[in-house]
Amino acid sequence: MLLKELLSTERQGTHPEGPGQPLPALFSNRPPASKGTSELAGFPPRRYCGRCSRFFPIGALFVSFRTRLTSPAVIMILPPLFWAGNAIAGRMAVGQLPPIALAFWRWLFALLIVLPFGLPKMMAQWNEVRHRWKVLALIALFSVTAYNTLLYVALTSTTAVNATLVSAAIPVAIVLLSWLWLGEKVGLSQSLGIAISLSGVVLVITRGDPGNLQTLGLEPGDFWVLAAVVSWAIYSVLLRRYPPGLSPLALLTVQMILGWLFLTPFYLWELTTGQAFLLTVQSAGLIAFVAIFPSILAYHLWNQGVASLGANLAGQYTYLIPIFTALLAVFFLDEPFRWFHAAGLVTIIGGIRLASKS
């Protein structure tokens, strides 16, 4: 059903405002928003439903609730949630799936799911793909090939706490790179929002005691996570600086094809090292999960979010990844949920709201 909804939005055509403007919504069948709208492309505009409220006083309230539920602020929470699940899956895969093998089979499975729907869209815009192949190759390299592979490699040689701490630098890296590369200004409210959100992450990682920072030692995997952070920042800024001009499904298809091709030589090298791939029910389930949620859905929503909100604001939502990771760990890794998790969640959301006012 999710792929059918994604495909149905593609049939509405290219956005009339030209390259870089996302297509209409994954969650809406309405036409594109008019020029000047502040709504995230692909999400329902704020409209008043007179027919509902004419007969039911609660009708307008229901429509308002539905509009808020599908607003950019809510929808952009989904990619961090899916990527938190990706981190949990990466930790569960240690000992069953080598890191590059997990990335390789993840993207191959995701590509096989998307290809029947995305290939016709990609071919319909082939001239645009051929014209922008260099930018598309870089986007695929720093997103599909590099980021998740580096994260999976890191999880084999560092603790989850350290990996979360280092990955919390993603929004800061995006802001700095946007400032250096794009010349985007960083306002006071955005700076304060970044600081507040980062403090919420530190609160969770230190378990409510800042003194615990002194006991955190750097592991080799921490540097792999840092490389992943830089890779994701470059990818996000590339989307903003050089909008591909493709429909969301066509862009996702190109990303997967190129990213998987770039990943293949590294997987072949991993095979020569003797690292075995154990096919079990759990490993197959992990591959299926990371192929659908962190790959297809998360990347589609993230591409639209960056194109409409900008790299800086969209980057603030990545602060939610360690919080969601802690929540998911309660159910899948038997880790307890404590007061500092709740406090960190409130702090991070508050920082995101403040940053969004800039």
CSV table of C-alpha atoms in Angstrom, one decimal:
chain,number,residue,atom,x,y,z
A,1,MET,CA,0.0,0.0,0.0
A,2,LEU,CA,2.8,2.4,0.8
A,3,LEU,CA,4.4,1.9,-2.6
A,4,LYS,CA,1.1,2.3,-4.3
A,5,GLU,CA,0.6,5.7,-2.5
A,6,LEU,CA,4.2,6.7,-3.5
A,7,LEU,CA,3.5,5.7,-7.1
A,8,SER,CA,0.2,7.5,-7.2
A,9,THR,CA,1.8,10.8,-6.3
A,10,GLU,CA,4.3,10.4,-9.2
A,11,ARG,CA,1.4,10.4,-11.7
A,12,GLN,CA,0.6,14.0,-10.9
A,13,GLY,CA,3.7,15.2,-12.9
A,14,THR,CA,6.6,17.5,-12.3
A,15,HIS,CA,6.2,20.5,-10.1
A,16,PRO,CA,5.5,23.6,-12.2
A,17,GLU,CA,8.0,25.7,-10.4
A,18,GLY,CA,11.0,23.9,-11.9
A,19,PRO,CA,14.0,21.8,-10.8
A,20,GLY,CA,14.5,21.4,-7.1
A,21,GLN,CA,10.9,21.6,-6.1
A,22,PRO,CA,9.6,18.4,-4.6
A,23,LEU,CA,6.6,16.7,-6.2
A,24,PRO,CA,3.2,16.6,-4.5
A,25,ALA,CA,2.8,14.6,-1.4
A,26,LEU,CA,3.3,11.1,-0.4
A,27,PHE,CA,0.4,11.6,1.9
A,28,SER,CA,-1.9,13.7,-0.3
A,29,ASN,CA,-3.6,13.5,-3.7
A,30,ARG,CA,-4.0,17.3,-3.9
A,31,PRO,CA,-2.2,19.3,-6.6
A,32,PRO,CA,1.1,21.1,-5.8
A,33,ALA,CA,1.0,24.0,-3.4
A,34,SER,CA,1.0,27.4,-5.1
A,35,LYS,CA,4.1,29.6,-5.2
A,36,GLY,CA,4.9,31.2,-1.9
A,37,THR,CA,3.4,28.6,0.3
A,38,SER,CA,5.3,27.7,3.4
A,39,GLU,CA,4.0,24.1,3.4
A,40,LEU,CA,6.4,21.3,2.8
A,41,ALA,CA,5.8,20.1,-0.7
A,42,GLY,CA,3.9,16.9,-0.7
A,43,PHE,CA,1.7,17.7,2.3
A,44,PRO,CA,-1.8,19.0,2.5
A,45,PRO,CA,-2.2,22.8,2.7
A,46,ARG,CA,-4.0,24.3,5.7
A,47,ARG,CA,-7.6,24.5,4.4
A,48,TYR,CA,-10.9,25.0,6.2
A,49,CYS,CA,-13.5,22.2,5.6
A,50,GLY,CA,-16.8,24.0,5.6
A,51,ARG,CA,-18.8,21.0,4.6
A,52,CYS,CA,-17.6,19.1,7.6
A,53,SER,CA,-18.2,21.9,10.1
A,54,ARG,CA,-21.6,22.7,8.6
A,55,PHE,CA,-23.1,19.5,10.0
A,56,PHE,CA,-20.7,18.6,12.7
A,57,PRO,CA,-19.2,21.3,15.0
A,58,ILE,CA,-16.3,18.9,15.6
A,59,GLY,CA,-15.6,18.6,11.9
A,60,ALA,CA,-13.4,21.7,11.7
A,61,LEU,CA,-11.5,20.4,14.7
A,62,PHE,CA,-11.0,17.0,13.1
A,63,VAL,CA,-9.7,18.6,9.8
A,64,SER,CA,-7.3,20.8,11.8
A,65,PHE,CA,-6.0,17.8,13.7
A,66,ARG,CA,-5.5,15.9,10.4
A,67,THR,CA,-3.7,18.8,8.9
A,68,ARG,CA,-1.4,19.1,11.9
A,69,LEU,CA,-0.8,15.3,11.9
A,70,THR,CA,0.4,15.5,8.3
A,71,SER,CA,2.3,18.7,8.7
A,72,PRO,CA,6.1,18.9,7.9
A,73,ALA,CA,6.9,19.2,11.6
A,74,VAL,CA,5.3,15.8,12.3
A,75,ILE,CA,6.3,14.0,9.1
A,76,MET,CA,10.0,14.9,9.4
A,77,ILE,CA,10.0,12.9,12.7
A,78,LEU,CA,9.6,9.7,10.8
A,79,PRO,CA,13.1,9.6,9.1
A,80,PRO,CA,14.9,9.8,12.5
A,81,LEU,CA,12.6,7.1,13.9
A,82,PHE,CA,13.3,4.8,11.0
A,83,TRP,CA,17.1,5.5,11.2
A,84,ALA,CA,17.0,4.8,15.0
A,85,GLY,CA,15.5,1.4,14.0
A,86,ASN,CA,18.4,1.1,11.6
A,87,ALA,CA,20.9,1.6,14.5
A,88,ILE,CA,19.1,-1.1,16.5
A,89,ALA,CA,19.2,-3.5,13.6
A,90,GLY,CA,22.9,-2.8,13.1
A,91,ARG,CA,23.6,-3.7,16.7
A,92,MET,CA,21.5,-6.8,16.4
A,93,ALA,CA,23.3,-7.9,13.2
A,94,VAL,CA,26.8,-8.0,14.9
A,95,GLY,CA,28.0,-11.6,14.8
A,96,GLN,CA,25.4,-12.5,12.1
A,97,LEU,CA,26.0,-10.1,9.2
A,98,PRO,CA,29.3,-8.4,8.4
A,99,PRO,CA,28.8,-4.6,8.1
A,100,ILE,CA,29.3,-4.2,4.4
A,101,ALA,CA,27.3,-7.3,3.7
A,102,LEU,CA,24.4,-5.8,5.6
A,103,ALA,CA,24.6,-2.6,3.6
A,104,PHE,CA,25.0,-4.4,0.3
A,105,TRP,CA,21.9,-6.7,0.8
A,106,ARG,CA,19.9,-3.9,2.3
A,107,TRP,CA,20.2,-1.7,-0.7
A,108,LEU,CA,19.8,-4.6,-3.2
A,109,PHE,CA,16.6,-5.7,-1.5
A,110,ALA,CA,15.3,-2.1,-1.4
A,111,LEU,CA,16.2,-1.6,-5.1
A,112,LEU,CA,14.3,-4.7,-6.1
A,113,ILE,CA,11.2,-3.4,-4.4
A,114,VAL,CA,11.4,0.1,-5.9
A,115,LEU,CA,12.7,-0.7,-9.3
A,116,PRO,CA,9.4,-1.8,-11.0
A,117,PHE,CA,7.9,1.5,-10.0
A,118,GLY,CA,10.9,3.8,-10.1
A,119,LEU,CA,12.5,2.7,-13.4
A,120,PRO,CA,9.8,4.0,-15.7
A,121,LYS,CA,9.9,7.4,-13.8
A,122,MET,CA,13.7,7.5,-14.1
A,123,MET,CA,13.6,6.7,-17.8
A,124,ALA,CA,10.9,9.4,-18.4
A,125,GLN,CA,13.4,11.9,-16.9
A,126,TRP,CA,16.5,10.3,-18.5
A,127,ASN,CA,17.6,13.6,-20.1
A,128,GLU,CA,17.7,15.2,-16.6
A,129,VAL,CA,19.6,12.2,-15.2
A,130,ARG,CA,22.2,12.3,-17.9
A,131,HIS,CA,22.6,16.0,-17.6
A,132,ARG,CA,23.1,15.9,-13.8
A,133,TRP,CA,24.9,12.5,-13.5
A,134,LYS,CA,27.9,13.9,-11.7
A,135,VAL,CA,25.8,15.5,-8.9
A,136,LEU,CA,23.6,12.4,-8.7
A,137,ALA,CA,26.7,10.2,-8.4
A,138,LEU,CA,27.9,12.3,-5.5
A,139,ILE,CA,24.5,12.3,-3.8
A,140,ALA,CA,24.4,8.5,-4.1
A,141,LEU,CA,28.0,8.1,-2.9
A,142,PHE,CA,27.7,10.1,0.3
A,143,SER,CA,24.2,8.8,1.2
A,144,VAL,CA,23.6,5.2,0.1
A,145,THR,CA,27.2,4.0,-0.2
A,146,ALA,CA,29.0,5.8,2.6
A,147,TYR,CA,26.8,6.8,5.5
A,148,ASN,CA,25.1,3.6,6.5
A,149,THR,CA,28.1,1.4,5.6
A,150,LEU,CA,30.3,3.6,7.9
A,151,LEU,CA,27.7,3.4,10.6
A,152,TYR,CA,27.5,-0.4,10.4
A,153,VAL,CA,31.3,-0.7,10.5
A,154,ALA,CA,31.4,1.6,13.5
A,155,LEU,CA,29.0,-0.5,15.5
A,156,THR,CA,31.4,-3.4,15.4
A,157,SER,CA,34.1,-1.6,17.3
A,158,THR,CA,32.5,1.0,19.5
A,159,THR,CA,29.7,1.2,22.1
A,160,ALA,CA,26.3,2.4,21.2
A,161,VAL,CA,26.7,5.3,23.6
A,162,ASN,CA,29.8,6.6,22.0
A,163,ALA,CA,28.4,6.2,18.5
A,164,THR,CA,25.3,8.2,19.5
A,165,LEU,CA,27.4,10.9,21.0
A,166,VAL,CA,29.5,11.4,17.9
A,167,SER,CA,26.5,11.1,15.5
A,168,ALA,CA,24.8,13.9,17.4
A,169,ALA,CA,27.2,16.3,15.6
A,170,ILE,CA,25.2,15.8,12.3
A,171,PRO,CA,23.1,19.0,12.6
A,172,VAL,CA,26.2,21.0,13.6
A,173,ALA,CA,28.1,19.7,10.7
A,174,ILE,CA,25.2,20.5,8.3
A,175,VAL,CA,25.0,24.1,9.6
A,176,LEU,CA,28.7,24.7,9.4
A,177,LEU,CA,28.9,23.2,5.9
A,178,SER,CA,25.8,25.2,4.8
A,179,TRP,CA,27.5,28.3,6.1
A,180,LEU,CA,30.8,27.7,4.4
A,181,TRP,CA,29.4,26.3,1.1
A,182,LEU,CA,26.0,27.9,0.6
A,183,GLY,CA,26.5,31.1,2.6
A,184,GLU,CA,23.3,30.3,4.6
A,185,LYS,CA,23.0,32.6,7.6
A,186,VAL,CA,22.7,31.1,11.1
A,187,GLY,CA,20.3,33.2,13.2
A,188,LEU,CA,20.2,33.6,16.9
A,189,SER,CA,17.2,31.4,17.4
A,190,GLN,CA,18.7,28.6,15.3
A,191,SER,CA,21.9,28.8,17.2
A,192,LEU,CA,20.1,28.5,20.5
A,193,GLY,CA,17.9,25.7,19.2
A,194,ILE,CA,21.0,23.8,18.2
A,195,ALA,CA,22.6,24.3,21.6
A,196,ILE,CA,19.4,23.2,23.4
A,197,SER,CA,18.9,20.1,21.3
A,198,LEU,CA,22.5,19.1,21.7
A,199,SER,CA,22.2,19.5,25.5
A,200,GLY,CA,19.2,17.1,25.4
A,201,VAL,CA,21.3,14.6,23.6
A,202,VAL,CA,24.1,14.9,26.1
A,203,LEU,CA,21.6,14.5,28.9
A,204,VAL,CA,20.5,11.2,27.5
A,205,ILE,CA,24.1,9.9,26.8
A,206,THR,CA,25.4,10.9,30.2
A,207,ARG,CA,22.3,9.4,31.9
A,208,GLY,CA,21.6,12.7,33.6
A,209,ASP,CA,25.1,13.1,35.1
A,210,PRO,CA,27.4,15.3,33.1
A,211,GLY,CA,30.3,13.9,35.1
A,212,ASN,CA,29.9,10.7,33.1
A,213,LEU,CA,31.5,12.5,30.1
A,214,GLN,CA,34.9,12.0,31.7
A,215,THR,CA,34.5,8.3,31.6
A,216,LEU,CA,33.7,8.1,27.9
A,217,GLY,CA,36.8,6.9,26.0
A,218,LEU,CA,37.2,7.1,22.3
A,219,GLU,CA,37.1,3.8,20.4
A,220,PRO,CA,38.2,3.1,16.8
A,221,GLY,CA,34.6,3.0,15.8
A,222,ASP,CA,34.1,6.6,16.9
A,223,PHE,CA,36.2,7.8,14.0
A,224,TRP,CA,34.1,5.7,11.6
A,225,VAL,CA,31.0,7.4,13.0
A,226,LEU,CA,32.6,10.8,12.6
A,227,ALA,CA,33.3,10.0,8.9
A,228,ALA,CA,29.6,9.0,8.6
A,229,VAL,CA,28.6,12.4,10.1
A,230,VAL,CA,30.7,14.3,7.5
A,231,SER,CA,29.3,12.1,4.7
A,232,TRP,CA,25.7,12.8,5.7
A,233,ALA,CA,26.3,16.5,6.0
A,234,ILE,CA,27.8,16.6,2.5
A,235,TYR,CA,24.8,14.7,1.2
A,236,SER,CA,22.3,17.0,2.8
A,237,VAL,CA,24.0,20.2,1.5
A,238,LEU,CA,24.4,18.7,-2.0
A,239,LEU,CA,20.6,18.2,-2.1
A,240,ARG,CA,20.2,21.9,-1.3
A,241,ARG,CA,23.0,23.3,-3.4
A,242,TYR,CA,22.4,21.2,-6.5
A,243,PRO,CA,18.7,20.2,-6.6
A,244,PRO,CA,18.5,17.1,-8.9
A,245,GLY,CA,15.3,18.3,-10.5
A,246,LEU,CA,13.9,14.8,-10.5
A,247,SER,CA,10.6,13.5,-9.0
A,248,PRO,CA,11.1,11.9,-5.6
A,249,LEU,CA,10.7,8.3,-6.9
A,250,ALA,CA,13.0,8.9,-9.8
A,251,LEU,CA,15.6,10.4,-7.5
A,252,LEU,CA,15.3,7.6,-5.0
A,253,THR,CA,15.8,5.0,-7.8
A,254,VAL,CA,18.9,6.7,-9.1
A,255,GLN,CA,20.3,7.0,-5.6
A,256,MET,CA,19.8,3.3,-5.0
A,257,ILE,CA,21.2,2.1,-8.3
A,258,LEU,CA,24.4,4.2,-8.2
A,259,GLY,CA,24.9,3.8,-4.5
A,260,TRP,CA,24.6,0.0,-4.7
A,261,LEU,CA,27.0,-0.1,-7.7
A,262,PHE,CA,29.5,1.9,-5.7
A,263,LEU,CA,29.1,-0.4,-2.8
A,264,THR,CA,29.6,-3.7,-4.8
A,265,PRO,CA,33.5,-3.5,-4.9
A,266,PHE,CA,33.7,-3.1,-1.2
A,267,TYR,CA,31.4,-6.0,-0.6
A,268,LEU,CA,33.5,-8.2,-2.9
A,269,TRP,CA,36.6,-7.2,-0.9
A,270,GLU,CA,34.8,-8.1,2.3
A,271,LEU,CA,34.1,-11.6,0.9
A,272,THR,CA,37.8,-12.1,0.3
A,273,THR,CA,38.5,-11.5,4.0
A,274,GLY,CA,36.6,-14.6,4.9
A,275,GLN,CA,33.7,-12.8,6.8
A,276,ALA,CA,30.8,-15.2,6.4
A,277,PHE,CA,27.2,-14.2,5.8
A,278,LEU,CA,24.9,-16.3,7.9
A,279,LEU,CA,21.4,-16.5,6.4
A,280,THR,CA,18.9,-17.0,9.2
A,281,VAL,CA,15.4,-16.0,9.9
A,282,GLN,CA,16.6,-13.1,12.1
A,283,SER,CA,19.2,-11.9,9.6
A,284,ALA,CA,16.7,-12.1,6.7
A,285,GLY,CA,14.2,-10.1,8.9
A,286,LEU,CA,16.9,-7.5,9.7
A,287,ILE,CA,17.7,-7.0,6.0
A,288,ALA,CA,14.0,-6.7,5.1
A,289,PHE,CA,13.4,-4.1,7.8
A,290,VAL,CA,16.4,-1.9,6.9
A,291,ALA,CA,15.5,-2.2,3.2
A,292,ILE,CA,12.0,-0.8,3.6
A,293,PHE,CA,11.9,1.6,6.5
A,294,PRO,CA,15.4,3.3,6.8
A,295,SER,CA,16.0,3.0,3.1
A,296,ILE,CA,12.8,3.5,1.0
A,297,LEU,CA,10.6,5.5,3.3
A,298,ALA,CA,13.2,7.5,5.3
A,299,TYR,CA,15.1,8.6,2.2
A,300,HIS,CA,12.0,9.6,0.3
A,301,LEU,CA,10.7,11.8,3.2
A,302,TRP,CA,14.2,13.2,3.9
A,303,ASN,CA,14.7,14.3,0.3
A,304,GLN,CA,11.5,16.2,0.3
A,305,GLY,CA,12.2,17.7,3.7
A,306,VAL,CA,15.6,19.0,2.8
A,307,ALA,CA,14.4,20.5,-0.5
A,308,SER,CA,11.6,22.4,1.2
A,309,LEU,CA,12.9,23.2,4.7
A,310,GLY,CA,16.5,23.6,3.9
A,311,ALA,CA,19.5,21.6,5.1
A,312,ASN,CA,19.9,23.5,8.4
A,313,LEU,CA,16.4,23.1,9.8
A,314,ALA,CA,16.0,19.5,8.5
A,315,GLY,CA,19.3,18.6,10.2
A,316,GLN,CA,17.8,19.5,13.6
A,317,TYR,CA,15.5,16.5,13.4
A,318,THR,CA,18.5,14.1,13.5
A,319,TYR,CA,18.8,15.0,17.2
A,320,LEU,CA,15.8,12.7,17.7
A,321,ILE,CA,17.8,9.6,16.5
A,322,PRO,CA,19.5,8.9,19.9
A,323,ILE,CA,16.2,9.4,21.7
A,324,PHE,CA,14.3,7.0,19.5
A,325,THR,CA,17.2,4.6,19.7
A,326,ALA,CA,16.9,4.6,23.5
A,327,LEU,CA,13.1,4.0,23.2
A,328,LEU,CA,13.5,1.2,20.8
A,329,ALA,CA,16.2,-0.4,22.9
A,330,VAL,CA,13.7,-0.8,25.7
A,331,PHE,CA,11.7,-3.2,23.6
A,332,PHE,CA,14.3,-4.9,21.4
A,333,LEU,CA,17.5,-4.8,23.6
A,334,ASP,CA,15.9,-5.0,27.0
A,335,GLU,CA,17.4,-1.7,28.0
A,336,PRO,CA,15.5,0.4,30.7
A,337,PHE,CA,13.7,3.7,29.9
A,338,ARG,CA,14.6,6.3,32.6
A,339,TRP,CA,13.8,9.8,33.5
A,340,PHE,CA,16.6,11.3,31.5
A,341,HIS,CA,15.3,9.8,28.3
A,342,ALA,CA,12.0,11.6,28.8
A,343,ALA,CA,13.8,14.8,29.8
A,344,GLY,CA,16.1,14.6,26.8
A,345,LEU,CA,13.1,14.0,24.4
A,346,VAL,CA,11.4,17.2,25.7
A,347,THR,CA,14.6,19.2,25.5
A,348,ILE,CA,15.4,18.1,21.9
A,349,ILE,CA,11.8,18.8,20.7
A,350,GLY,CA,12.0,22.2,22.3
A,351,GLY,CA,15.3,23.0,20.6
A,352,ILE,CA,13.9,21.9,17.2
A,353,ARG,CA,10.8,24.2,17.6
A,354,LEU,CA,13.1,27.1,18.5
A,355,ALA,CA,15.4,26.5,15.6
A,356,SER,CA,12.4,26.3,13.2
A,357,LYS,CA,11.5,29.9,14.0
A,358,SER,CA,14.7,31.3,12.5
